[in-house]
Coordinates of C-alpha atoms in Angstrom, one line a residue:
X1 CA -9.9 -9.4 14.8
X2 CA -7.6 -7.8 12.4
X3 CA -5.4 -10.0 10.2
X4 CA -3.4 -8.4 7.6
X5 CA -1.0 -9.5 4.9
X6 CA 1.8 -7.4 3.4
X7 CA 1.2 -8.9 -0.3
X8 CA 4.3 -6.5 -1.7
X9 CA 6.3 -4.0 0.1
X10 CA 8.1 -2.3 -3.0
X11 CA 7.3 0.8 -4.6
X12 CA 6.7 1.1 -8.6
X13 CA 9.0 -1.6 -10.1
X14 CA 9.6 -3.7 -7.0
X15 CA 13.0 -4.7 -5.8
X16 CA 15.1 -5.6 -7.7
X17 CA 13.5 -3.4 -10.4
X18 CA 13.7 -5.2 -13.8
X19 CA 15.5 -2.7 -15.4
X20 CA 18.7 -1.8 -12.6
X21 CA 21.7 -3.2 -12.2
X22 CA 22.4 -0.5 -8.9
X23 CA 24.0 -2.1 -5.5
X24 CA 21.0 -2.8 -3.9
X25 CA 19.8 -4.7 -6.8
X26 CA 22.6 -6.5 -7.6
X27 CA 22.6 -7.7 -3.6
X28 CA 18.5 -8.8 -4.0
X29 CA 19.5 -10.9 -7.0
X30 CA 22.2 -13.0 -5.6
X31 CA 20.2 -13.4 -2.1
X32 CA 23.1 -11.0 -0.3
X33 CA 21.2 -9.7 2.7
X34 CA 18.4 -7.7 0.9
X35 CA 15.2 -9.5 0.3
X36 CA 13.2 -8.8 -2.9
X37 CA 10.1 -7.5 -2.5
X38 CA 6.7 -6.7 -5.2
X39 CA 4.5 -3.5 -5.3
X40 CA 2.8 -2.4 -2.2
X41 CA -0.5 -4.1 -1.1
X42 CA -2.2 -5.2 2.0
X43 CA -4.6 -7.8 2.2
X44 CA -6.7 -7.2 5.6
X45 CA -9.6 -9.4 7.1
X46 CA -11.8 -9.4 9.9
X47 CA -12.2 -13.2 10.0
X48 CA -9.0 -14.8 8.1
X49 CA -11.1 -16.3 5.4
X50 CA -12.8 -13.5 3.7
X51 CA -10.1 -11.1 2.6
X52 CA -10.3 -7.0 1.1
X53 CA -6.8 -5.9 -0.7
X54 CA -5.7 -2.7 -0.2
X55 CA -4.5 -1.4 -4.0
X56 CA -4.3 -3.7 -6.6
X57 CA -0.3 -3.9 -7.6
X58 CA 0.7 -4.9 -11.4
X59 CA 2.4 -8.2 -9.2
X60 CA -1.0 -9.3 -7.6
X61 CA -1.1 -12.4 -9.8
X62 CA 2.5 -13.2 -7.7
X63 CA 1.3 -12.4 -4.6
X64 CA -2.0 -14.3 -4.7
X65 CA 0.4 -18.0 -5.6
X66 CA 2.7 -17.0 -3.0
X67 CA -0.4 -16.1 -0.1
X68 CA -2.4 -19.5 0.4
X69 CA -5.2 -17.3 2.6
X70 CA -6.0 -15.6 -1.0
X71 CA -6.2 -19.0 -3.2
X72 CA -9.5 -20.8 -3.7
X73 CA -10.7 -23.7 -2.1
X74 CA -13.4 -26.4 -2.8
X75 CA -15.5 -25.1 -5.9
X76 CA -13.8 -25.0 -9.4
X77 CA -13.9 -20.9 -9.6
X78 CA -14.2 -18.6 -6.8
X79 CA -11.9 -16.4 -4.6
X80 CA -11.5 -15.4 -0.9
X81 CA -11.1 -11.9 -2.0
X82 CA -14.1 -9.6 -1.2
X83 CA -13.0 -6.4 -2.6
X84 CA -10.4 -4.0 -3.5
X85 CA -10.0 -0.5 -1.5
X86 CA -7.4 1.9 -3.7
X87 CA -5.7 4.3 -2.5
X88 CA -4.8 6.5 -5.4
X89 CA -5.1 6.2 -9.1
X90 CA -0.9 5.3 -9.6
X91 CA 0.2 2.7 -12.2
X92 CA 1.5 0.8 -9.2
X93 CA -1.8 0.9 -8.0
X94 CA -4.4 -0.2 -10.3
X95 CA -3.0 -2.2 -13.0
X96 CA -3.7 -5.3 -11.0
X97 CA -7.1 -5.1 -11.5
X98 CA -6.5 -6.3 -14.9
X99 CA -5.6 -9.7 -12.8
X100 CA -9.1 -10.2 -11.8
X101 CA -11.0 -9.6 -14.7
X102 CA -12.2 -13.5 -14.9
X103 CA -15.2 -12.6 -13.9
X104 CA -15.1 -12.7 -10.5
X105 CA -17.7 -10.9 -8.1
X106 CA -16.1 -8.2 -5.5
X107 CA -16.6 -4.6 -4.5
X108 CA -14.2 -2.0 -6.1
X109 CA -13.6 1.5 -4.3
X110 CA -11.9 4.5 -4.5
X111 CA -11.9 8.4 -4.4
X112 CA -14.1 10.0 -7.3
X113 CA -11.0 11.1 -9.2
X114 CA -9.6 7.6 -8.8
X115 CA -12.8 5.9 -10.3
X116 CA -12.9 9.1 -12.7
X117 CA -9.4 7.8 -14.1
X118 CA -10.7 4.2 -14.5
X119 CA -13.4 5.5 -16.5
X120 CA -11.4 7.2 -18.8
X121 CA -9.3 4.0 -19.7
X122 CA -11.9 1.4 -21.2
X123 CA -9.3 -1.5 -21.0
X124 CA -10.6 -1.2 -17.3
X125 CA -14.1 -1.9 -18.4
X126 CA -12.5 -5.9 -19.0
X127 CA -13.7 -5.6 -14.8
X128 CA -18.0 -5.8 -15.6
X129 CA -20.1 -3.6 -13.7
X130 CA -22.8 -6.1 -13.9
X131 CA -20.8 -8.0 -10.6
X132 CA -18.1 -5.2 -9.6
X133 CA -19.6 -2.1 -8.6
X134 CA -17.7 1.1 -8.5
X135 CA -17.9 2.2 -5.2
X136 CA -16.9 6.3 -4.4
X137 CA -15.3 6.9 -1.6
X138 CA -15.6 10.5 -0.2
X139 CA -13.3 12.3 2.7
X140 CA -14.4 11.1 6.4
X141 CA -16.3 8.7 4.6
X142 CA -17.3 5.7 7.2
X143 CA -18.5 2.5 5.6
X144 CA -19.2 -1.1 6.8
X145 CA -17.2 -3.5 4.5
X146 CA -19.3 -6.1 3.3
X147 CA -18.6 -9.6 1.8
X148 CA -19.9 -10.2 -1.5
X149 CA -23.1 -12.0 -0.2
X150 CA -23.8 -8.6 1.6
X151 CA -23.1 -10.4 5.1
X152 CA -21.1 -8.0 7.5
X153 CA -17.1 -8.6 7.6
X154 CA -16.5 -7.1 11.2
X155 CA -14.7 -4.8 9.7
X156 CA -14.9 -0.4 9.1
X157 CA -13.4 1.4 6.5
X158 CA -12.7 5.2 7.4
X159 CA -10.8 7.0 4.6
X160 CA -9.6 10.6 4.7
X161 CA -7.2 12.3 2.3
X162 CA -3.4 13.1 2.6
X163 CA -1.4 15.5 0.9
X164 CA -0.3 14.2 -2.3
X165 CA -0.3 14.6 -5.9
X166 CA -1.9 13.6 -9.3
X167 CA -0.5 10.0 -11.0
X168 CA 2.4 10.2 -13.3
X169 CA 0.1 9.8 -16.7
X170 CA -2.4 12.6 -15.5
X171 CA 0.1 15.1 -14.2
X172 CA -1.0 17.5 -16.6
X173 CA -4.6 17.8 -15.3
X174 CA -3.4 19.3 -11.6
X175 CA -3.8 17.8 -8.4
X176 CA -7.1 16.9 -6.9
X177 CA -7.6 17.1 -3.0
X178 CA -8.8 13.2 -3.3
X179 CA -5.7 11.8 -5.7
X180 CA -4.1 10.2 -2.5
X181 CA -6.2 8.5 0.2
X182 CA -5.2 7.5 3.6
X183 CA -7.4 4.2 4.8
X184 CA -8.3 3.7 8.6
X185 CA -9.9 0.2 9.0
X186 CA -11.4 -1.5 12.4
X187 CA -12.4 -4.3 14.0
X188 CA -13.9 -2.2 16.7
X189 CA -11.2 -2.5 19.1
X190 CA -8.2 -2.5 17.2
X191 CA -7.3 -0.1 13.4
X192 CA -5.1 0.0 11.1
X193 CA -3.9 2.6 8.9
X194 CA -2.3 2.4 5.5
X195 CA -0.6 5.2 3.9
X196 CA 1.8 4.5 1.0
X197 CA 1.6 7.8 -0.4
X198 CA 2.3 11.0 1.5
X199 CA 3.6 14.3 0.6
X200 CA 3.2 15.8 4.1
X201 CA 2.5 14.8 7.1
X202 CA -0.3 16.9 9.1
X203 CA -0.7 17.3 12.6
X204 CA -4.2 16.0 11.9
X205 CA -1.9 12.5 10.4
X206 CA 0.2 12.5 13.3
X207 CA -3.0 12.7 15.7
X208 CA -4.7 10.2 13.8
X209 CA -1.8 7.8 13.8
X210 CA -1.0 8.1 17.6
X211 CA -4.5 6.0 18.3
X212 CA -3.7 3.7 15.8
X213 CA -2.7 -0.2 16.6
X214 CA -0.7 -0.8 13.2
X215 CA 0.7 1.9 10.9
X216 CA 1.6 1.0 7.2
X217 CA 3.4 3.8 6.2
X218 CA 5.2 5.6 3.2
X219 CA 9.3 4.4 2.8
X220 CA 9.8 5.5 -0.7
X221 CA 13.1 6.8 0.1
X222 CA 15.7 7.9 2.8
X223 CA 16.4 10.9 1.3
X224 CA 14.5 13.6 -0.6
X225 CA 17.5 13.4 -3.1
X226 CA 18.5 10.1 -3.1
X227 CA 17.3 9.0 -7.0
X228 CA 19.2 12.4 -8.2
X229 CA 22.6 11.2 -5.9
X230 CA 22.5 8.0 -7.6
X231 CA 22.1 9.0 -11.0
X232 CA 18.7 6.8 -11.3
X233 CA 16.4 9.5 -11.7
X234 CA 16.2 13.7 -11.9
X235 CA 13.4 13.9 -9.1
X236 CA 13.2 14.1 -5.7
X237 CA 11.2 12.4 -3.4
X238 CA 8.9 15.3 -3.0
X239 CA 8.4 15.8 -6.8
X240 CA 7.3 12.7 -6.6
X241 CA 4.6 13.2 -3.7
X242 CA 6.8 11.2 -0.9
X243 CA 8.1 12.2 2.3
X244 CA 11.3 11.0 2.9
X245 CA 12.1 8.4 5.8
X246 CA 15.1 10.6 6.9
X247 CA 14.2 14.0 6.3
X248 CA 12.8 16.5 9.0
X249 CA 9.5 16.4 7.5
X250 CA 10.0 12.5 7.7
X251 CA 8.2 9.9 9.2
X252 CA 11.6 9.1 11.7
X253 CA 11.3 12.5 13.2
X254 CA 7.1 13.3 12.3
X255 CA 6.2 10.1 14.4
X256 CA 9.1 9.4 16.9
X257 CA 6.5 10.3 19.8
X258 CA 3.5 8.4 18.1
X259 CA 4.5 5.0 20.5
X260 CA 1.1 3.1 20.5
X261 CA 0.9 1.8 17.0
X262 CA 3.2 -1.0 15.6
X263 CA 5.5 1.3 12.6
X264 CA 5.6 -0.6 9.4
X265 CA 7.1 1.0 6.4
X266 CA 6.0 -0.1 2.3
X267 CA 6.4 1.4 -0.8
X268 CA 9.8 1.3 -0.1
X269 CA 12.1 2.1 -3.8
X270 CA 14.7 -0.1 -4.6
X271 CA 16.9 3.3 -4.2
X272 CA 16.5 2.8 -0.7
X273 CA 19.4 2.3 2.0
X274 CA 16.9 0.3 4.4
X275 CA 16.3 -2.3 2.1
X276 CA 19.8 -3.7 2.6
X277 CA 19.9 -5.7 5.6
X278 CA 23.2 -5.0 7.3
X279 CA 23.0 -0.7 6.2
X280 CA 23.4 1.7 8.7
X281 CA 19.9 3.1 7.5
X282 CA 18.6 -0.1 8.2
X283 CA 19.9 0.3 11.4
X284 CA 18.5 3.7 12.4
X285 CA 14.8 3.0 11.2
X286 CA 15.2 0.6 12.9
X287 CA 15.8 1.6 16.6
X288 CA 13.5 4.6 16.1
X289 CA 11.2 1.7 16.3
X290 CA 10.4 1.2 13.0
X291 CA 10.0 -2.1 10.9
X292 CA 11.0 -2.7 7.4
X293 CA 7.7 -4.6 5.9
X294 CA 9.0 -7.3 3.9
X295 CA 6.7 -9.4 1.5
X296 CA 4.4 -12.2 3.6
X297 CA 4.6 -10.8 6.9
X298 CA 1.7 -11.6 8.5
X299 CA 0.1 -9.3 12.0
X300 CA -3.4 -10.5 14.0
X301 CA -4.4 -7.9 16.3
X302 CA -7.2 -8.7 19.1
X303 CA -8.8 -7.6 22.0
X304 CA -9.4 -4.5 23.2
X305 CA -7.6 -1.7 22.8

C-alpha cells in the first residue's frame, strides 16, 4: 500500500504569506474561495502507521496538530514518524528539522550537497547524530526505507536528480547537479513521485512520470513572469528554478499525454491564479486533468498496477 498525506501545499511563505496583502491573500484570509495552505510536504507510508516526510517545512509543527496519523499514541514520548527524505537544501525545506530536535530517533536523507549544507550550519547539529543518522543519497540511488527498529516499511525509495538550481543563501557557490532531487517511492505495485522543484522538464522526467500512479509536481507559478506582473518580486519563475504551470516548457503542455498517473500540483506561490477557487486558471489546470493539492488531502493506492 501507498498512503500519502499532503502536509502543506504552499511554496516558501505559504498562502496567505505573512507579509502580503495581494488579492489572492486577501481572499485566503476572509475564507472567499481560496483555501490557505502551509509549505510543501508529503507524508507517505507503506502501512498507515509508520510514516517518512518528504521535506521538512518551517510549518511542520502545524501540520503534525492538524494530521492525527503523525501524533503519538500510548507512551509519553515517541512519534509515528520514521524519517525525513529532503529534496533540496531550500529554506522551505529544511528548517523544520529544527521541529524535531527533542530527541527523537529517525533516519535523515538527502543529496551530498544537501547534507553538505546542514553541516555547514551547526544550529542543525540541535538534530544528534547519536539517534539521526545522515543518510547520502546518490543519483539512481535505490534503497529499502526502514522503520527505526530496522524492520522493513514495504516501501522503496528511488531518487534521481532534476534540473534545478542552488538554495537562495548559497547562490553564490554555483549549482550542483544534486541541489534538487526528484523522489520515486514504491510499494511494489504502485509509485509515487514527488517533484516540487523543477527547472526543466526532461524527456527522461516525462518517461519516468508516464509509469507513475501519483505525480506531486512543481505549481510555483502560472506564469514565468507572474511575481514581476504583480509587482511582488523582480524574478521570474525560471530565475528561481521553477517551471511555470502555463508555459510551453510547463507541466500543462510537458505532461498532457502522461494519462496513467493521478496529476497533483504543490509548491504552489501565493502569486498563483490556481489557488483561487472560482479563476479561470483554476479552471484550465484543471480540465487538463490536473488537481490543485490542497493541505490534508489524503490518496491510498493498492493493488497491482
Amino acid at each position: 500500500m501507498l498512503d500519502v498525506i499532503i502536509l502543506g501545499a504552499g511554496a516558501g511563505g505559504g498562502f496567505p504569506q505573512w507579509n502580503s496583502a495581494a488579492p489572492g491573500c486577501l481572499q485566503a484570509r476572509e475564507g472567499r474561495k481560496a483555501k490557505p495552505r502551509t509549505q510543501a510536504s508529503l507524508a507517505v507510508s507503506g502501512d498507515g502507521v509508520h510514516w517518512f516526510l518528504l521535506n521538512a517545512s518551517p510549518d511542520l509543527r502545524q501540520q503534525i496538530l492538524a494530521t492525527p496519523a503523525l501524533q503519538q499514541h500510548g507512551s509519553t514520548r515517541g512519534t509515528p514518524i520514521q524519517g525525513v527524505i529532503l529534496a533540496g537544501a531550500e529554506i522551505d525545506a529544511i528548517t523544520g528539522l529544527l521541529t524535531l530536535r527533542e530527541r527523537e530517533p529517525f533516519t535523515l536523507m538527502g543529496s551530498p550537497s544537501t547534507l553538505a549544507q546542514l553541516d555547514r550550519n551547526p544550529i542543525f547539529e540541535a538534530l544528534d547524530r547519536s539517534i539521526i543518522p545522515r543518510i547520502a543519497l546518490s543519483e539512481g540511488t535505490t534503497v529499502p526505507l526502514l522503520l527505526k527498529n530496522g524492520a522493513p516499511s514495504g516501501l522503496v525509495l528511488e531518487v534521481f536528480t532534476v534540473p534545478g538550481k542552488a538554495p537562495l543563501y548559497a547562490e553564490a557557490e554555483g549549482t550542483k547537479p544534486d541541489d534538487t532531487l526528484g523522489l520515486s517511492i514504491s510499494d511494489g505495485q504502485k509509485t509515487m513521485l514527488f517533484v516540487p522543484g523543477c527547472a526543466e522538464i526532461t524527456q527522461t522526467l516525462k518517461d519516468r512520470a508516464s509509469r507513475a500512479d501519483l505525480l506531486f509536481f512543481d505549481g510555483t507559478l502560472w506564469q514565468d513572469d507572474e511575481m514581476i506582473r504583480t509587482g511582488l518580486s523582480p524574478k521570474s519563475g525560471h530565475r528561481m528554478g521553477h517551471v511555470s504551470m502555463n508555459e510551453t516548457d510547463g507541466p500543462l503542455r510537458q505532461f498532457a499525454a502522461c494519462t496513467r498517473p493521478k496529476k497533483f500540483f504543490v509548491h504552489i506561490n501565493n502569486s498563483n491564479p490556481v489557488l483561487l477557487e472560482d479563476s479561470p486558471q483554476r479552471q484550465a489546470a484543471e480540465q487538463a486533468g490536473w488537481v490543485i493539492g490542497e493541505d490534508g488531502m489524503r490518496l491510498k493506492t493498492e493493488g497491482p498496477s
